[in-house]
Amino acid sequence: MTTLTPQQAEREARQALAANQFETAEALARALLAGGRGPLQIWALLATALRRQGRIEETRTIQQMLVDAAPQNVELRFDLAETLLLQGEFDRGWREYRFRYSLPHTTRLERHVQTPRWEGEPLPGKTLLIHDEQGYGDTFQFLRMVPWAKKKSGARVVLQISRELYPFARRMKGIDALVVRGEVPPPFDTHCEMMSLPMAMGLKMTDLPGRIPYLSLDQARVRHWRKRLADLPGPRVALVWAGRPNHFNDANRSVRLPDLAGLGMPDVTFLAVQQGPKAVEAASPPAGMRLVDLSGEIRDFDDTAAILSVIDLLISVDSSPVHLAGALGRPAWVMLPFIPDWRWLMKRADTPWYPSLRLFRQPAWGDWPAVVQAMAEELAQLRQASALS
Amino acid sequence: MPRKAKAPAAPETPAAAVSQPQVMSIEQAIALAYQHWNAGQTAQAEQLCQQVLHVWPEHGDALHLLGLLAHTQGNLSLAIDYVQRACAAPSAPALFYSNLTEMLRGSGRLAEAEKAGRRAVALDSQLITGWSNLGIVLQEAGKLDESLVCLRRVIERVPDSPENHNNLGNTLARLGRLQEARREYKAAIGLKPSYSVAHSNLAKLLNDLGETGPAMAEARQAIEIEPRNLDAYINIAAICLARSDPDEALRWLDNLASVAPNHPGGLVSRARILKDGDRPGEALEAARQAVAVAPQSGEAHEMLAQCLARHDQSEEALASYDRAIALPSPRPEDKLVGKGSLLVELGHTEQARALFDQALKINPGTAGAWFNRSELERFDAAEIARMEGLLAATEIHDDRIMLEFALAKGWRDVGDDERGFAHLAEGNRLKRASFEYDAAATDHWISSIIETFTEAMRDRFAGLGDPSPVPVFIIGMPRSGTTLVEQILSSHPLVHGAGELKTLQGMVDHISGPDMRPIGYPKLLDSLLDTDLPRLGRYYVGHVASLGPASARIIDKMPANFLYAGLINLLLPNARIIHCRRDPVDTCFSCYTKLFQGEQRFAYDLAELGRFHCGHDRLMAHWRTLLPADRLTDVAYEDVVNDLDGEARRLVAFLGLEWNDACLEFWKNRRPVHTASVNQVRQPIYRSSVGRWKALAGHLQPLLDSLAGEVKK
């Protein structure tokens, strides 16, 4: 073997990482760090290679060391936040998570509200503006905390929320005023991003899940969908196979509909509730899968929620309908990549956030077939149970 | 470095209806735009402003808000442009001027900022942010008393704002009222524990008080809260320096530079550390960059002046000091003292004295001016009284040390040796308390050097080093006459005196093992390869040649190189080494009376001084057995004083040079002198220094005892 220059070795390590050859990337990085010293970016590379192998504790040790040595590097701090939260270490994790708008690609997304940020202190007689952030799933997940924030602060709470989720917030208790994103909120004294609430309130694992369901349905929609789906036979299983395509991790979390062919079985009716550009895949379902395409009939999340309330199960990749099901207390099976988003933690088949959810994890990087097979076995039992009842 | 905490403020506006009306009046549109801005909805705010400007060009409120938006987005020059346009209308309200004040200050335009600030409070004396922003500008412009009036007025009106307490703390700190400032910072933190800026400012203050431990904790806390609090990194670097850890200081500045490579304060700090760490080239580069990015900063020009002076570019240095003095800055007196010190080095003591007086006129508490004057002149009773008063009032650790040393000199000037010694002892005690030193470890280290350098080792490496005859080393204890000997020899036209270089020490400190960690001296001798010797020798020769004019001999008069004499002889077998010696009690007491600029950790405690001197004697005795007499010679200070002509001729011959009469008139040499002996070498040989300690013999027992400890062995 010829000797590589450090630059060549670093390049090869990055290529190995990009090609999902994590052990190779690790070995190259470790060679560059012989003697326990080396440039920061090689340590960060090693941390990534370890994390993708699922060696989370080792990853955390390195990331912690990097943050101690270079506290100004907010990218490293955000990496550490995601690792801590993935390990369920909420306290430090939520604090480091505050750097999510300090990253090179996120700074322009930061909202510069001209009042102080709430830090969990009592706010009697004051008004607190809580505003939602990026993904719908995030908002569904953290909406449960808005009434908690009101209770803790004693403030009048104004919630500013995206137009799409506005109806759910309107049906919630514990919100004093509601305004759609982009419109002017009533006067307020202090503010908090919805996903800064955990840091402000010191959210603990034992606080979860809170009262379930915490979202409620539009009953007119429920009546509509009950009628619409009444004639469909067998267990009715809604399917979502792709998340928002511009999500940074979409390649790892989304699949194609044909990948789910193994779920197809007699007497089960699948309902395509997929939204967005991948919805068209429903037009050509895999052989052996009875699929009713509802995508075009779904106008908004109230429709999705109503569907989830009348059918038997949602099977979905890590996307917003999962959170909607969880918040409504409806059953859903979540397909997760080997290293999932931090909120699903590691190794467990359940989630403290939503008691009605079951998690199906890849046993190895990229191994969706194993996930589909495991779900198919469970689904067969469900089908049997349904046939018996 | 203190930091301000006032962002531009928006006017109070009534809430608009939640839904946006189709048709709005200008007033409604403006009100709505401000509410969008307040809620962080900048796109909507900007769009409304542009719509207003479309129907009403140069509408003040719209321009003002566009300025605030640009400020939020970090575009300071655009922000100033908008707000200046908004202020063009005769009816422009005080708030516009107040926000303009803060923006101009943020871009370093202090004179304009002050003008805008005064206009704001003249238009509306009830506008609190106007007083606050004016107070901050006055603080940066060094008008501290007036700043205090403004900021006190602000606190009276709004006592529960952490920012207001922080700002007031900054002005008090700059006035030297450190305990009051500490209370204000604590109040700010009490009101808002997550207030990073206040933690950082408190860190700076604690460091000034000499409490480096708590200072470090506060600075780390500031960074933990807000990793982009850049001033906190500068403060940490200063704390590391106070703990005599320049490498760690540079590491923190590297962290700062990785996110803000052009931060003026970071560049100035870096230049200071590099300059003091004998990396003058890099220091000059950093200082030039600081001036390039912040041409309005007096501190940047001051640092450039110091770096230029270090390069003996005295004219340029004086010009830079003049620029620094002309610019508004929080401590103009420091620039005057800096220029004065340079003039002392250049021999212009009268001009220097005038500058020290000027500094004291601006701020009678300028400890540096008193300290410099103490080296130049004899104090009278009135001056001593003023210094005593100052000492009683000041809390700044470094200022106290300088005043103690200046008073020690002052009381001796008026014949009160007892009081003089009391101040001297206290000054040394304060200095000694600011760092760690282990005298036993030093003894042990010197023994290990002696054990490492054996005849066998010398013979194994013989003849391998670089053969250049150019390098000359003058070594010895500090205050043993090294500056005098260098001045005599560098008056020779073929000799260049390069001053006290840390080059050799730096090379030794950076020799690393396979694990990339520095090995340390003398252990590194074990792993030295034959090929390392000529390479290291050549590196040294190349480096010192780059520092000055081409010369037949270049003198490095770092006294501490006595630790490396054996190594020097291996790396540079033809280099001459002159060891200066002087009566041990004279030497040590002279060290004790000096406040060194560099690191002399053994020199602030009489017993430790004596012990170090013994170690020095032990090591030199060893070197004499190892090194040939044509490469290492001793010269006694007392002999030079008694027989200048004879000793000078002997040393010139030792260097292998022809005699030159210029060496006898060394005090005419105008070369700048950077060491603690600067004022002695400007005079013909004086004998008063010999044996001057005898009057104080009673106080010197710890020194005599520790020196005797070696004699008994």
Coordinates of C-alpha atoms in Angstrom, one line a residue, chain A residues 32-300:
Chain A
L32 CA -4.9 10.8 10.2
L33 CA -5.4 11.2 13.9
A34 CA -2.6 8.9 15.0
G35 CA -1.2 10.1 18.3
G36 CA -4.5 11.5 19.3
R37 CA -4.0 14.9 17.6
G38 CA -5.2 16.3 14.4
P39 CA -7.2 19.0 12.8
L40 CA -10.7 19.6 13.8
Q41 CA -12.3 18.7 10.5
I42 CA -10.8 15.2 10.7
W43 CA -12.3 14.7 14.1
A44 CA -15.6 15.9 12.8
L45 CA -15.3 13.5 9.9
L46 CA -14.5 10.6 12.3
A47 CA -17.6 11.5 14.4
T48 CA -19.8 11.4 11.3
A49 CA -18.4 8.0 10.3
L50 CA -19.0 6.6 13.8
R51 CA -22.5 8.1 14.0
R52 CA -23.6 6.4 10.8
Q53 CA -22.4 3.1 12.2
G54 CA -24.7 3.7 15.1
R55 CA -21.8 4.1 17.6
I56 CA -23.5 7.0 19.2
E57 CA -21.6 7.1 22.6
E58 CA -18.3 7.3 20.8
T59 CA -19.6 10.0 18.5
R60 CA -20.8 12.0 21.5
T61 CA -17.4 11.8 23.2
I62 CA -15.7 13.2 20.2
Q63 CA -18.3 15.9 19.5
Q64 CA -18.1 17.0 23.1
M65 CA -14.4 17.3 22.9
L66 CA -14.6 19.4 19.7
V67 CA -17.2 21.7 21.3
D68 CA -15.0 22.2 24.3
A69 CA -12.0 23.1 22.1
A70 CA -13.9 25.2 19.6
P71 CA -17.0 26.5 21.3
Q72 CA -17.5 29.2 18.6
N73 CA -18.1 26.5 16.0
V74 CA -21.9 26.3 16.0
E75 CA -22.1 23.6 13.3
L76 CA -20.3 21.3 15.7
R77 CA -22.6 22.4 18.5
F78 CA -25.6 21.6 16.4
D79 CA -24.1 18.2 15.6
L80 CA -23.7 17.6 19.3
A81 CA -27.3 18.6 19.9
E82 CA -28.6 16.1 17.5
T83 CA -26.5 13.4 19.1
L84 CA -27.5 14.3 22.6
L85 CA -31.2 14.4 21.7
L86 CA -30.8 11.1 19.9
Q87 CA -29.5 9.6 23.1
G88 CA -32.5 11.1 25.0
E89 CA -30.3 13.6 26.9
F90 CA -32.8 16.4 26.8
D91 CA -31.2 18.9 29.1
R92 CA -28.0 19.7 27.3
G93 CA -29.5 18.6 24.0
W94 CA -32.2 21.3 24.0
R95 CA -29.7 23.9 24.9
E96 CA -27.3 23.1 22.1
Y97 CA -30.3 22.7 19.7
R98 CA -30.7 26.6 20.0
F99 CA -28.0 26.9 17.3
R100 CA -30.3 25.6 14.6
Y101 CA -30.6 29.0 13.1
S102 CA -26.8 29.8 13.4
L103 CA -25.7 27.4 10.7
P104 CA -24.4 28.7 7.3
H105 CA -27.6 27.5 5.5
T106 CA -30.0 28.5 8.2
T107 CA -29.0 32.0 9.4
R108 CA -31.2 33.6 6.8
L109 CA -34.2 31.7 8.2
E110 CA -33.8 33.1 11.7
R111 CA -36.6 35.3 12.6
H112 CA -35.4 38.5 14.3
V113 CA -38.2 39.3 16.7
Q114 CA -37.5 42.5 18.5
T115 CA -38.5 41.4 22.0
P116 CA -36.6 39.1 24.4
R117 CA -37.0 35.3 24.1
W118 CA -38.9 33.6 26.9
E119 CA -36.6 31.6 29.2
G120 CA -39.2 29.9 31.2
E121 CA -39.8 32.6 33.8
P122 CA -43.2 33.6 35.1
L123 CA -44.9 36.2 33.0
P124 CA -48.0 37.3 34.9
G125 CA -49.9 40.1 33.1
K126 CA -47.6 39.8 30.1
T127 CA -48.2 38.4 26.6
L128 CA -46.1 35.6 25.2
L129 CA -46.0 35.1 21.4
I130 CA -45.2 31.5 20.4
H131 CA -44.6 31.0 16.7
D132 CA -44.2 27.8 14.7
E133 CA -41.2 27.0 12.6
Q134 CA -40.3 24.8 9.6
G135 CA -41.9 21.4 9.2
Y136 CA -45.6 20.5 9.8
G137 CA -44.4 17.4 11.7
D138 CA -42.5 19.6 14.2
T139 CA -45.5 21.8 14.8
F140 CA -47.8 18.8 15.3
Q141 CA -45.3 17.3 17.7
F142 CA -44.7 20.5 19.8
L143 CA -48.2 21.9 19.8
R144 CA -48.8 19.9 22.9
M145 CA -46.4 22.3 24.7
V146 CA -48.4 25.5 24.0
P147 CA -50.9 24.9 26.8
W148 CA -48.0 23.9 29.1
A149 CA -46.3 27.1 28.3
K150 CA -49.4 29.1 29.3
K151 CA -49.6 27.2 32.5
K152 CA -45.9 27.7 33.4
S153 CA -45.7 31.3 32.4
G154 CA -49.1 32.6 33.5
A155 CA -49.0 34.7 30.4
R156 CA -51.6 35.5 27.8
V157 CA -50.5 33.2 25.0
V158 CA -50.6 34.3 21.3
L159 CA -49.9 31.5 18.9
Q160 CA -48.8 32.2 15.4
I161 CA -49.1 29.2 13.2
S162 CA -49.0 28.3 9.5
R163 CA -52.3 28.6 7.7
E164 CA -52.3 24.8 7.0
L165 CA -52.4 23.9 10.7
Y166 CA -54.5 26.8 11.9
P167 CA -57.7 24.8 12.3
F168 CA -56.1 22.3 14.7
A169 CA -54.8 25.2 16.9
R170 CA -58.2 26.8 16.8
R171 CA -59.7 23.7 18.3
M172 CA -57.1 23.5 21.1
K173 CA -57.7 24.9 24.6
G174 CA -55.1 27.1 26.3
I175 CA -54.5 29.5 23.5
D176 CA -55.7 33.1 24.0
A177 CA -55.2 34.4 20.5
L178 CA -54.3 32.9 17.2
V179 CA -52.8 34.4 14.2
V180 CA -51.6 33.0 10.9
R181 CA -48.0 33.1 10.0
G182 CA -47.1 36.3 8.1
E183 CA -50.0 38.4 9.6
V184 CA -49.4 40.9 12.3
P185 CA -49.8 39.4 15.8
P186 CA -51.4 41.5 18.6
P187 CA -48.9 43.3 20.9
F188 CA -46.7 41.0 22.9
D189 CA -43.9 41.3 25.5
T190 CA -41.8 38.3 24.8
H191 CA -41.6 35.5 22.3
C192 CA -40.5 31.9 21.9
E193 CA -40.0 29.7 18.8
M194 CA -42.2 26.6 19.2
M195 CA -39.1 24.3 19.2
S196 CA -37.4 26.5 21.8
L197 CA -40.2 25.7 24.3
P198 CA -38.4 22.5 25.4
M199 CA -35.2 24.6 26.3
A200 CA -37.2 27.4 27.9
M201 CA -39.3 25.0 30.0
G202 CA -36.6 22.4 30.7
L203 CA -38.7 19.6 29.0
K204 CA -37.9 16.2 30.5
M205 CA -38.6 12.7 29.1
T206 CA -40.9 12.1 32.1
D207 CA -43.1 15.0 30.9
L208 CA -44.0 13.0 27.8
P209 CA -46.4 12.3 26.2
G210 CA -48.8 14.5 28.2
R211 CA -52.5 14.2 27.5
I212 CA -53.2 12.2 24.3
P213 CA -55.0 13.0 22.1
Y214 CA -54.1 16.7 22.2
L215 CA -55.4 17.5 18.7
S216 CA -59.0 17.1 17.7
L217 CA -61.0 16.5 14.6
D218 CA -63.3 18.4 12.3
Q219 CA -66.4 16.3 12.8
A220 CA -68.0 17.3 9.5
R221 CA -64.9 15.9 7.7
V222 CA -65.1 12.8 9.8
R223 CA -68.6 12.2 8.7
H224 CA -67.6 12.8 5.1
W225 CA -64.7 10.3 5.2
R226 CA -66.6 7.7 7.2
K227 CA -69.1 7.6 4.4
R228 CA -66.5 7.8 1.6
L229 CA -64.5 4.8 3.0
A230 CA -67.4 2.7 4.3
D231 CA -67.5 0.3 1.4
L232 CA -63.8 -0.6 1.4
P233 CA -63.2 -4.1 2.6
G234 CA -60.8 -5.6 5.1
P235 CA -58.3 -3.7 7.3
R236 CA -57.8 -0.3 5.8
V237 CA -54.2 0.9 5.9
A238 CA -53.1 4.3 4.8
L239 CA -49.7 4.6 3.1
V240 CA -47.1 7.4 3.0
W241 CA -43.9 6.6 1.3
A242 CA -42.1 10.0 0.9
G243 CA -41.5 13.1 3.0
R244 CA -41.0 16.6 1.8
P245 CA -38.4 16.2 -0.9
N246 CA -36.4 19.2 0.1
H247 CA -35.8 17.9 3.6
F248 CA -32.1 17.6 4.2
N249 CA -32.3 13.9 5.0
D250 CA -35.0 13.0 2.6
A251 CA -32.9 10.4 0.7
N252 CA -32.5 8.4 3.8
R253 CA -36.0 8.7 5.1
S254 CA -38.2 8.3 2.0
V255 CA -38.8 5.2 -0.2
R256 CA -40.6 4.6 -3.5
L257 CA -44.0 2.9 -3.5
P258 CA -42.7 -0.2 -5.3
D259 CA -40.4 -0.7 -2.3
L260 CA -43.5 -1.4 -0.3
A261 CA -44.7 -4.2 -2.6
G262 CA -44.0 -6.8 0.1
L263 CA -46.9 -5.3 2.2
G264 CA -49.5 -6.3 -0.4
M265 CA -51.7 -9.1 0.7
P266 CA -55.3 -10.2 0.1
D267 CA -58.1 -8.7 2.1
V268 CA -56.1 -5.5 3.0
T269 CA -57.1 -2.3 1.4
F270 CA -54.3 0.3 1.1
L271 CA -55.1 3.9 0.9
A272 CA -52.6 6.3 -0.7
V273 CA -52.7 9.5 1.4
Q274 CA -49.3 10.6 0.0
Q275 CA -49.1 14.3 -0.7
G276 CA -46.7 16.2 -2.9
P277 CA -44.8 15.3 -6.0
K278 CA -44.5 11.6 -5.1
A279 CA -48.2 11.1 -5.0
V280 CA -48.3 10.2 -8.6
E281 CA -46.6 6.9 -7.8
A282 CA -50.1 5.8 -6.6
A283 CA -51.3 5.5 -10.2
S284 CA -49.2 2.4 -10.7
P285 CA -49.3 0.3 -7.5
P286 CA -47.2 -2.8 -7.1
A287 CA -48.8 -6.1 -8.2
G288 CA -50.7 -7.8 -5.4
M289 CA -51.4 -4.5 -3.6
R290 CA -55.0 -3.2 -3.6
L291 CA -54.5 0.5 -3.5
V292 CA -57.1 3.2 -3.5
D293 CA -55.6 6.5 -4.4
L294 CA -57.1 9.2 -2.1
S295 CA -54.3 11.7 -2.7
G296 CA -56.3 13.9 -5.0
E297 CA -59.3 14.0 -2.7
I298 CA -57.3 15.3 0.3
R299 CA -57.6 19.0 0.6
D300 CA -55.8 19.6 3.8

